[in-house]
CSV table of C-alpha atoms and ligand atoms in Angstrom, one decimal:
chain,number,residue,atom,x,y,z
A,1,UNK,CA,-106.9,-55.3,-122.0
A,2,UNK,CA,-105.7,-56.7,-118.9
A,3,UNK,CA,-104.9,-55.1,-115.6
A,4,UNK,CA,-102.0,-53.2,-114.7
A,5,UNK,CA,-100.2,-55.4,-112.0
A,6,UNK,CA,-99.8,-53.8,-108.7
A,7,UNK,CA,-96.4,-54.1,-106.7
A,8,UNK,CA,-97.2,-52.4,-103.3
A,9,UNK,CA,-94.9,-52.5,-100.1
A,10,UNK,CA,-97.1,-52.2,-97.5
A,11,UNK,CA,-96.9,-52.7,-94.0
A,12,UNK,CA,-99.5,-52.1,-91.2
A,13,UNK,CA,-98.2,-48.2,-90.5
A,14,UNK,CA,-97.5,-47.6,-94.4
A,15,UNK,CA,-98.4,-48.3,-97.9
A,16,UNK,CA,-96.0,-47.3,-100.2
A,17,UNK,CA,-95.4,-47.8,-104.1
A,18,UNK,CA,-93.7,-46.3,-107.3
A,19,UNK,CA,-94.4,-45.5,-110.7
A,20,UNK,CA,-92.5,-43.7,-113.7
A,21,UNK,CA,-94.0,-42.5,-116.5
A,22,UNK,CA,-93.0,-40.3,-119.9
A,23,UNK,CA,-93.6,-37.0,-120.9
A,24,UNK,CA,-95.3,-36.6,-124.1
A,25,UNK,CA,-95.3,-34.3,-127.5
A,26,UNK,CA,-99.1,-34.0,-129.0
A,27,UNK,CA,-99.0,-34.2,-133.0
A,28,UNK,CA,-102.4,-33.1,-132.9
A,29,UNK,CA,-103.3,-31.3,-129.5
A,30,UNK,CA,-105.4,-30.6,-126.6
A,31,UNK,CA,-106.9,-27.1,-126.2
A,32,UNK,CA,-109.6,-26.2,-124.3
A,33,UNK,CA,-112.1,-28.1,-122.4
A,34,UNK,CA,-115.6,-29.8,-123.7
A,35,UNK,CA,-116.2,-29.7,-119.6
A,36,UNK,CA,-113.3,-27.7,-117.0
A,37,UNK,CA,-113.8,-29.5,-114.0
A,38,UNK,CA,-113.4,-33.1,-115.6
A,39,UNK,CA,-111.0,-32.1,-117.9
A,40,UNK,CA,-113.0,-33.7,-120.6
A,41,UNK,CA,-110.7,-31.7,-123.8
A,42,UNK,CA,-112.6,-30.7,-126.7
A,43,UNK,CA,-111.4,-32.5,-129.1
A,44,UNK,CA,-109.1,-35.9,-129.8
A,45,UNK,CA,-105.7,-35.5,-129.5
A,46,UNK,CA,-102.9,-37.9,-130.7
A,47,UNK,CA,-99.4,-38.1,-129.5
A,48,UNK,CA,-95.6,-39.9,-128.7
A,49,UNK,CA,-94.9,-40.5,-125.3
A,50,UNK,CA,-91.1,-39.9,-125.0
A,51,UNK,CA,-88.5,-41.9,-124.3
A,52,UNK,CA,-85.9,-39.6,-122.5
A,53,UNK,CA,-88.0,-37.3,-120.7
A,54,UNK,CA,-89.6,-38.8,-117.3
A,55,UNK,CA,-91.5,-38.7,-113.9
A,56,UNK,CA,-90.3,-41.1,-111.0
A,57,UNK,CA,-92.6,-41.1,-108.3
A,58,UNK,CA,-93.0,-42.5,-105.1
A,59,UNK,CA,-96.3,-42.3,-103.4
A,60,UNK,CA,-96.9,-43.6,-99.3
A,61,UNK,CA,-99.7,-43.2,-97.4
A,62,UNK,CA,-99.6,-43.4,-93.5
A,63,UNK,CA,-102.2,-42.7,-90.8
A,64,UNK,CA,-99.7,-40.3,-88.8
A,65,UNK,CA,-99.7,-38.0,-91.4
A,66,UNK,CA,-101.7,-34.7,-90.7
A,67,UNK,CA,-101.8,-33.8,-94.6
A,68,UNK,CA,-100.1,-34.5,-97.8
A,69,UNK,CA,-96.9,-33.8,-98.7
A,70,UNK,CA,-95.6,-33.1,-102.0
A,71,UNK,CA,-91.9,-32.7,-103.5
A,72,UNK,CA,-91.0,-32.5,-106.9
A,73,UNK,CA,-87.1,-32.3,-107.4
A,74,UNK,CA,-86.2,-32.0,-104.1
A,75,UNK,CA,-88.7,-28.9,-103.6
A,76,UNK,CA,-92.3,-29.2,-101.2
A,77,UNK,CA,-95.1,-27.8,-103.3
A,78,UNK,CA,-97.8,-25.3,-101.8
A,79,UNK,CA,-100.1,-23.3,-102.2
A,80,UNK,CA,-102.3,-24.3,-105.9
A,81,UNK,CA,-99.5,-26.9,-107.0
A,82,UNK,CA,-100.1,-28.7,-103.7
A,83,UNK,CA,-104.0,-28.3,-103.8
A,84,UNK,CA,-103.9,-30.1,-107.2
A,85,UNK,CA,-101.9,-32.8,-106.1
A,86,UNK,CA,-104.4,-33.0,-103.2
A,87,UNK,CA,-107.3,-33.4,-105.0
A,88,UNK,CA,-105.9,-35.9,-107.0
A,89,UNK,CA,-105.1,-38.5,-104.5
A,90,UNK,CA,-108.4,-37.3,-102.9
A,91,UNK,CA,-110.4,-38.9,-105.9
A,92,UNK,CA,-108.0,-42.0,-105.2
A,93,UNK,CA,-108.7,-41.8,-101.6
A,94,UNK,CA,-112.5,-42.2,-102.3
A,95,UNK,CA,-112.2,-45.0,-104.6
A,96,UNK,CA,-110.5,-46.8,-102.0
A,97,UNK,CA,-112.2,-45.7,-99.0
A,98,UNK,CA,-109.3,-44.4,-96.8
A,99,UNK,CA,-108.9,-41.4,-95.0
A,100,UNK,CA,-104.9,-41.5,-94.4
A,101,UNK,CA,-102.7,-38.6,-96.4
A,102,UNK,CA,-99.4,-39.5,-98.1
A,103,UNK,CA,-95.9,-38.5,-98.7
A,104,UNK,CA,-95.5,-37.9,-102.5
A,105,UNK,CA,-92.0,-37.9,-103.8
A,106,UNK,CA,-91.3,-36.9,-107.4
A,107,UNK,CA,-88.4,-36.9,-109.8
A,108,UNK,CA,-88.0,-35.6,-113.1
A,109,UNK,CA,-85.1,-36.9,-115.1
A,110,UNK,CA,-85.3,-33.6,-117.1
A,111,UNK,CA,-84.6,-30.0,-116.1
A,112,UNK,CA,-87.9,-28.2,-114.7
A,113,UNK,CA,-88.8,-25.0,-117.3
A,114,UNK,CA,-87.1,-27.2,-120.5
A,115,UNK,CA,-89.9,-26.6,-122.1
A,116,UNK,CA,-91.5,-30.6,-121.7
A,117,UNK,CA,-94.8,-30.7,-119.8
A,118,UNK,CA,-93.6,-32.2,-116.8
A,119,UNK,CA,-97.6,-32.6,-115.4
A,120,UNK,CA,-98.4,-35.2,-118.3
A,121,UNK,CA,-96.0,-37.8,-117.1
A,122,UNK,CA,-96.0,-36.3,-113.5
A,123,UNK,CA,-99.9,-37.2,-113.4
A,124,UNK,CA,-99.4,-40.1,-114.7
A,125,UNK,CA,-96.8,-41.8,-112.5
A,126,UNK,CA,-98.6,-40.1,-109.4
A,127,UNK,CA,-101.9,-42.0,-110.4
A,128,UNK,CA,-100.5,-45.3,-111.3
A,129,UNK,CA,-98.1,-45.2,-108.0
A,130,UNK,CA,-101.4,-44.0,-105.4
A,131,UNK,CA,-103.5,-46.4,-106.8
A,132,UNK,CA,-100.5,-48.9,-106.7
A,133,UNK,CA,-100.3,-48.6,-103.3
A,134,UNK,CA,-103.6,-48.4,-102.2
A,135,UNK,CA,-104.3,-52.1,-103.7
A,136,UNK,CA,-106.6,-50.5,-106.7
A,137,UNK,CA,-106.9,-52.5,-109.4
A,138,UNK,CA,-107.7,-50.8,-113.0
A,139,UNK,CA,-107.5,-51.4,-116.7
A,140,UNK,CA,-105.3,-49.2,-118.1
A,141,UNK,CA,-108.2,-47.1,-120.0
A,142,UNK,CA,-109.7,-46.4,-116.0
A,143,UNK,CA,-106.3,-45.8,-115.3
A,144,UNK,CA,-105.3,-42.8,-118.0
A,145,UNK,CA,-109.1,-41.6,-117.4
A,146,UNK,CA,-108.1,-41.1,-113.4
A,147,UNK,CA,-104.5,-39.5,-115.1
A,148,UNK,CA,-107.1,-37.4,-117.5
A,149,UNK,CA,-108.5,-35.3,-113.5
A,150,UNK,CA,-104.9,-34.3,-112.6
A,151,UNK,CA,-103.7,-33.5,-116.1
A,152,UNK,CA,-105.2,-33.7,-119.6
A,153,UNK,CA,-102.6,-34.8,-121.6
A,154,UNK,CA,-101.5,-37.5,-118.2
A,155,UNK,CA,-103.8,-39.3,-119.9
A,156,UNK,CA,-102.0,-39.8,-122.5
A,157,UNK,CA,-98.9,-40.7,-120.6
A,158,UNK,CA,-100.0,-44.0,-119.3
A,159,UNK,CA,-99.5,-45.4,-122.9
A,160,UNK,CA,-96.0,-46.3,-124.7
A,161,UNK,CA,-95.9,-45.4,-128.0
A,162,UNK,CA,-98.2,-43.5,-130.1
A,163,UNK,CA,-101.4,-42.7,-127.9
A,164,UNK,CA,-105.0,-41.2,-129.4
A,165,UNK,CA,-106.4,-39.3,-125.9
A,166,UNK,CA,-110.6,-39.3,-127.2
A,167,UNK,CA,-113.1,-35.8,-126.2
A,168,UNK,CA,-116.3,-37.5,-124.7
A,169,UNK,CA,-119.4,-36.2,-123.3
A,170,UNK,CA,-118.8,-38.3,-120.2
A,171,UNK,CA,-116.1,-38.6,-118.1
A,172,UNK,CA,-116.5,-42.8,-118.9
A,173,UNK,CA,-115.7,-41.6,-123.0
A,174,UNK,CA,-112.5,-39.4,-122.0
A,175,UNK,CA,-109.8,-42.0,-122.0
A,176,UNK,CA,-106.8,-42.5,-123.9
A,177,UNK,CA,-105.9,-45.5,-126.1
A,178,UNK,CA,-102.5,-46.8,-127.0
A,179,UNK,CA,-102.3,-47.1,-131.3
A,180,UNK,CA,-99.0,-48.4,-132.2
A,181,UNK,CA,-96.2,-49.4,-129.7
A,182,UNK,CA,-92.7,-47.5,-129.6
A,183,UNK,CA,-91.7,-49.7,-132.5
A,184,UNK,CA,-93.8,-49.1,-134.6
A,185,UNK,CA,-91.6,-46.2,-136.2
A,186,UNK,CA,-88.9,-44.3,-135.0
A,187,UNK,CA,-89.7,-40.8,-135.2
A,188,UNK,CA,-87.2,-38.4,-133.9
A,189,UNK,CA,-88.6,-35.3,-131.5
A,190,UNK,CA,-85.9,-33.2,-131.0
A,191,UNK,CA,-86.2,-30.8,-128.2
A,192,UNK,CA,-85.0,-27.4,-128.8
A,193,UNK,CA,-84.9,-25.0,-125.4
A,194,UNK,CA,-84.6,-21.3,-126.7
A,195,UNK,CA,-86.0,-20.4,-123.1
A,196,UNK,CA,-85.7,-22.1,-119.4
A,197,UNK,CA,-88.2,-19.5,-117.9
A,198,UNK,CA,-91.6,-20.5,-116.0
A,199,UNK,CA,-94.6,-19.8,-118.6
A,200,UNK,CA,-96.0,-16.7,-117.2
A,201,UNK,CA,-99.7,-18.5,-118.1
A,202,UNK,CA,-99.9,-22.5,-117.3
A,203,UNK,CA,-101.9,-24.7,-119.7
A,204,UNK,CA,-104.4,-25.0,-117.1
A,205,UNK,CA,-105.6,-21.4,-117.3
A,206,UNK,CA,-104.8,-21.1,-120.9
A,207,UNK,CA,-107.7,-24.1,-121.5
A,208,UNK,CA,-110.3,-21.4,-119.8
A,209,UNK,CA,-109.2,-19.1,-122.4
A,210,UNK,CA,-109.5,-21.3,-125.8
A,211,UNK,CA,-113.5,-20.1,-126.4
A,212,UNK,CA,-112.9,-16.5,-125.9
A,213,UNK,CA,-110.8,-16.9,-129.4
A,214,UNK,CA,-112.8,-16.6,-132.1
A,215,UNK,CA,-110.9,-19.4,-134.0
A,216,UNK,CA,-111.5,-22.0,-131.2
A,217,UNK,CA,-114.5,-23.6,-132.8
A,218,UNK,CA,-113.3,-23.4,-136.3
A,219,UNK,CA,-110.1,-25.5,-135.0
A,220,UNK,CA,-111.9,-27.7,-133.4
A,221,UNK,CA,-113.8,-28.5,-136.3
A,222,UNK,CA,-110.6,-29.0,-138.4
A,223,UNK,CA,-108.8,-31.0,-135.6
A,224,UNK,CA,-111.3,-34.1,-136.6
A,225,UNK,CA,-110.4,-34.0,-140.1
A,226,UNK,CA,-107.0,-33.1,-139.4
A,227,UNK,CA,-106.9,-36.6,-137.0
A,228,UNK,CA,-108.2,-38.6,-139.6
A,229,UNK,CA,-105.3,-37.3,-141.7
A,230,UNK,CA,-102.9,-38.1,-139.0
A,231,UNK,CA,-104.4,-41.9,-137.9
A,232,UNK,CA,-104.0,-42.5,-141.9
A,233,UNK,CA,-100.2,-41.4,-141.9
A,234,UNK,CA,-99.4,-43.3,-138.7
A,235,UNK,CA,-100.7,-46.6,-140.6
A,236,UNK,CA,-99.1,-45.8,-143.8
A,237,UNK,CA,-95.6,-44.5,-141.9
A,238,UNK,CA,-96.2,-41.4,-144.0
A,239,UNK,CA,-93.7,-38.7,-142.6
A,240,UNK,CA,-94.9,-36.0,-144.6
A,241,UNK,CA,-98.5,-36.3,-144.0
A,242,UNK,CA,-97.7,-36.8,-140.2
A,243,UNK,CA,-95.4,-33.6,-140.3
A,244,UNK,CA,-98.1,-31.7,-142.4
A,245,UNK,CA,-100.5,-32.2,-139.8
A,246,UNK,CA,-98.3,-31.5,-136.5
A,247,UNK,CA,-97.6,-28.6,-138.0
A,248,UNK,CA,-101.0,-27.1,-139.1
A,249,UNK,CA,-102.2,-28.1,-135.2
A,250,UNK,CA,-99.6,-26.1,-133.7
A,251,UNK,CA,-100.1,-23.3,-135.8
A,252,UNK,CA,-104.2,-23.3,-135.2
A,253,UNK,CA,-103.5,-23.8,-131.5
A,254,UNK,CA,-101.2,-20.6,-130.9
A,255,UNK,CA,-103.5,-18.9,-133.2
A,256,UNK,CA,-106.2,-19.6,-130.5
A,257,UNK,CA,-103.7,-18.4,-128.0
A,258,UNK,CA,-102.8,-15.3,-129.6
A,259,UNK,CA,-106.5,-14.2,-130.1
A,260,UNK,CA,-107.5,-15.3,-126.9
A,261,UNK,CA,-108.6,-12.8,-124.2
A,262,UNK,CA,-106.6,-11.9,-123.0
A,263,UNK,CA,-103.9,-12.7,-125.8
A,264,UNK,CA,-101.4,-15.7,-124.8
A,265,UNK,CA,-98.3,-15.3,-127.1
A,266,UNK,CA,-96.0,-17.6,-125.9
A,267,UNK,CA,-93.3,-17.7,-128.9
A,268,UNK,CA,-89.7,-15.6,-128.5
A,269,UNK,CA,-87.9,-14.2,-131.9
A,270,UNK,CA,-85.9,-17.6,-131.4
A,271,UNK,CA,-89.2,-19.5,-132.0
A,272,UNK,CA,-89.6,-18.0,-134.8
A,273,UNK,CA,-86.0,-18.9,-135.8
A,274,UNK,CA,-86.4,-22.2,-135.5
A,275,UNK,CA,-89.8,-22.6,-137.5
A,276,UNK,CA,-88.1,-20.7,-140.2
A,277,UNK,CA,-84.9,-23.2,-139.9
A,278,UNK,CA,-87.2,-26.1,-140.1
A,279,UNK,CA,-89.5,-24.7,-143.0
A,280,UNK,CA,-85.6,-23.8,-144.7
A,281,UNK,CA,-84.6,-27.4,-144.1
A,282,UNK,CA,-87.7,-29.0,-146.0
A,283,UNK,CA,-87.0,-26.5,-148.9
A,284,UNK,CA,-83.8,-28.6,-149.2
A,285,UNK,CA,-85.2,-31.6,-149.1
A,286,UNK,CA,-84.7,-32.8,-145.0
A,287,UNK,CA,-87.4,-34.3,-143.7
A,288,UNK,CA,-87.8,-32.1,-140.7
A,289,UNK,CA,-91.5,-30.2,-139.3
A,290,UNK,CA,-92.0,-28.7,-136.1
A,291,UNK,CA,-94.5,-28.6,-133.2
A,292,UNK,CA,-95.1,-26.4,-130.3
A,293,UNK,CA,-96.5,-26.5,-127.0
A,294,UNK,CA,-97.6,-23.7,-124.3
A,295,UNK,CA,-94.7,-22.2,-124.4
A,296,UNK,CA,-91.9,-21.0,-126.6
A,297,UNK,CA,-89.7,-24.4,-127.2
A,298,UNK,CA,-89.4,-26.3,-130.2
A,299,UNK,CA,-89.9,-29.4,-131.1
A,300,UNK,CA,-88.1,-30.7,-134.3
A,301,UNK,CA,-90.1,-33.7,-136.1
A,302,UNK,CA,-87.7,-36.0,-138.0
A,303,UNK,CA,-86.3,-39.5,-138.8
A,304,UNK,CA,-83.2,-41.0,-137.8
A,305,UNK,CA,-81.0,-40.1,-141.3
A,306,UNK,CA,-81.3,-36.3,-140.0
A,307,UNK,CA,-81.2,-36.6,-136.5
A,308,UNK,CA,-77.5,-36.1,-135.8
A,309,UNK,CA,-77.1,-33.5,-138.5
A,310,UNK,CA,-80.1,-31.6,-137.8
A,311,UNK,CA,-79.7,-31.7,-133.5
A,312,UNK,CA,-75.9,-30.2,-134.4
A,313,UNK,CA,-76.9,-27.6,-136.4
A,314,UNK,CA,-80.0,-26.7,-134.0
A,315,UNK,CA,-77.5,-26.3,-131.2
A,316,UNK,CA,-75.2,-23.7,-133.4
A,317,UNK,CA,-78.5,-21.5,-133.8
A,318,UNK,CA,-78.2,-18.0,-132.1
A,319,UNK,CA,-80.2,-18.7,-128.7
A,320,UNK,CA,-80.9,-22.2,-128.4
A,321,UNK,CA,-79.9,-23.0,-125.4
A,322,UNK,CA,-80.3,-26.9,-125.3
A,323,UNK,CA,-81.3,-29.8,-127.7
A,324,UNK,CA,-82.8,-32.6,-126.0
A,325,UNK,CA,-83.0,-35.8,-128.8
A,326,UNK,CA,-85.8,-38.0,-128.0
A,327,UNK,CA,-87.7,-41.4,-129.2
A,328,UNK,CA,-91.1,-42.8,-128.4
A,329,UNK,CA,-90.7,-44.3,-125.8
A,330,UNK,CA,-92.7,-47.0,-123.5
A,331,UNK,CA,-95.8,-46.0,-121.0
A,332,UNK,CA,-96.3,-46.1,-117.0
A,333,UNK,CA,-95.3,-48.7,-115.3
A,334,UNK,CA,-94.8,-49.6,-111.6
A,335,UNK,CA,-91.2,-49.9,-110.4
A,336,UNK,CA,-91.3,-53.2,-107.8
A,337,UNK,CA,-87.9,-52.8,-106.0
A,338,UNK,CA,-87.0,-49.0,-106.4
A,339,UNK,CA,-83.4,-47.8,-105.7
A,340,UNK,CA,-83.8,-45.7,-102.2
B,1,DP6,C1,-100.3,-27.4,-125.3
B,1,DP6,O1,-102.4,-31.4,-120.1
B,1,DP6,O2,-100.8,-29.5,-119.7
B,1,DP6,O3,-99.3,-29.3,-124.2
B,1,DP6,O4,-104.9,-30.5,-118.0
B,1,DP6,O5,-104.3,-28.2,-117.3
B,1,DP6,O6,-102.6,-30.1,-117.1
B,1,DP6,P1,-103.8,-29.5,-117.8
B,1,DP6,O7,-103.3,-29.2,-119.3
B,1,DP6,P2,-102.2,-29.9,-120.1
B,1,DP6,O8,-102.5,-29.3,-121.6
B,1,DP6,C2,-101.7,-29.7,-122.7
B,1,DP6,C3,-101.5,-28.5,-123.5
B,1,DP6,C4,-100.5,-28.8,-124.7
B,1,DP6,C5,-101.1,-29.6,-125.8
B,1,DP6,C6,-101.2,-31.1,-125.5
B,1,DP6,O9,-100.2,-31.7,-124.9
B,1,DP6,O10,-102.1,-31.8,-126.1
């Protein structure tokens, strides 16, 4: 694999670069951490890095600068949200042996709270665009391990297409690995928002909370057959067996969550709704599963012959309040001439 070229502006009071990067949807996912303060997950996860859902991020260190300085959509993060940022271009800092703090600017072509992890590609672009700047040159498998420290699933994010993010016992084995480019098949994820509100538990402490479930261990276990299933279907293009397995994750992970202590439930009656839509659907035939993430949105699984009909008829459901249709789309890259 070769090296991810580096486009910095710099001058002598300023080093600036930026990245974008997608947001992804796990078919199989991560939950709960082999080790906390790596972020080393438990167990493999494999997912599609979208196409319509992502982070643009603009990252400039300068010596005048008496800390770091974080926006995301206009608004400066404090308190924990900055410290995480922090720390992250901390680790970058040390790699490249420079003491001077920067002025991260962040934008997210999709609304915040729609229900699309907006730290996967967020992590993503922030680490490709610091170590962009700062002149660091790594593959892409050092890169999504870096990503892996601010965000688990960032890891993931580097990669285009469909991405396997592998558990290790090191943080060297934690790295993600593209499998298939965008291309490869063209798998719809329709994203349906029944809810816009923050989740009142973030992923990050719900990972704490995956061993205190007595099912964690016993998914974990079936997440590495359940992967082999899925790595099969992805080379066979086998929607069913895909779907199948997308489905059974997201059903053992909120199981974790609800008999975790204390008890995560993160689904709303229109969750429900939808899973029941979906499940209705296949009974006539569509091709259509679901997945969820940490939080009560929706995301509808199918190919491009049910897409229109299917994101049409998700939008007339009582309490859906958005359908966002996306593709997989490509990984992180560095923007060399961004628009002011
Ligand atoms: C349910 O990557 O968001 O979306 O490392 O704390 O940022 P942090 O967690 P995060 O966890 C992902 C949880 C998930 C499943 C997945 O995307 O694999």
């Amino acid at each position: 694999m070769g090296e991810i070229r580096l486009h910095p502006r710099s001058s002598a009071s300023e080093l600036r670069a930026t990245a974008e990067a997608g947001a992804n949807i796990a078919l199989t996912k991560y939950w709960g951490n082999a080790d906390a303060d790596l972020r080393i997950p438990a167990n493999d996860s494999v997912s599609i890095t979208l196409d319509r859902a992502r982070t643009v991020t603009t990252v400039a260190f300068r010596p005048d600068l008496p800390e770091d300085e974080v926006t995301v959509d206009g608004r400066a993060l404090t308190g924990p949200a900055w410290e995480r940022v922090s720390r992250h271009l901390d680790l970058l800092r040390g790699r490249a042996g420079i003491a001077w703090r920067a002025q991260v600017v962040s934008r997210n072509n999709f609304p915040a709270g729609a229900g699309i992890a907006a730290s996967a590609s967020g992590f993503a672009a922030l680490t490709l665009a610091a170590a962009a700047t700062l002149g660091l040159a790594f593959s892409p498998r050092d890169l999504s391990r870096l990503a892996r420290r601010g965000s688990g699933s960032a890891a993931r994010s580097v990669f285009g297409g469909f991405v396997l993010l592998h558990t290790g016992v090191r943080d060297e084995d934690a790295f993600a690995e593209p499998l298939y480019a965008p291309d490869w098949w063209d798998i719809r994820d329709l994203i349906v928002v029944v809810s816009r509100a923050e989740k009142a538990v973030p992923s990050g402490e719900g990972h704490h909370l995956a061993p205190t479930s007595a099912l964690h261990q016993a998914r974990v276990a079936r997440v590495a057959e359940l992967n082999r299933q899925l790595l099969d279907a992805l080379s066979r293009r086998d929607f069913a067996a895909l779907g199948q397995v997308a489905e059974e994750d997201a059903l053992l992970m909120h199981a974790v969550m609800m008999t975790s202590r204390p008890s995560l439930i993160y689904w709303l009656p229109e969750t429900l709704a939808v899973i029941h839509r979906v499940q209705a659907w296949r009974r006539e035939g569509i091709e259509a599963y679901f997945t969820i993430d940490a939080g009560p949105n929706v995301h509808v699984l199918t190919l491009p012959p049910y897409a229109d009909r299917l994101q049409a008829d998700l939008r007339a459901l009582p309490g859906v309040q958005d359908v966002i249709p996306c593709r997989p789309g490509p990984g992180a890259s560095v923007i060399p001439n961004p628009a002011e």
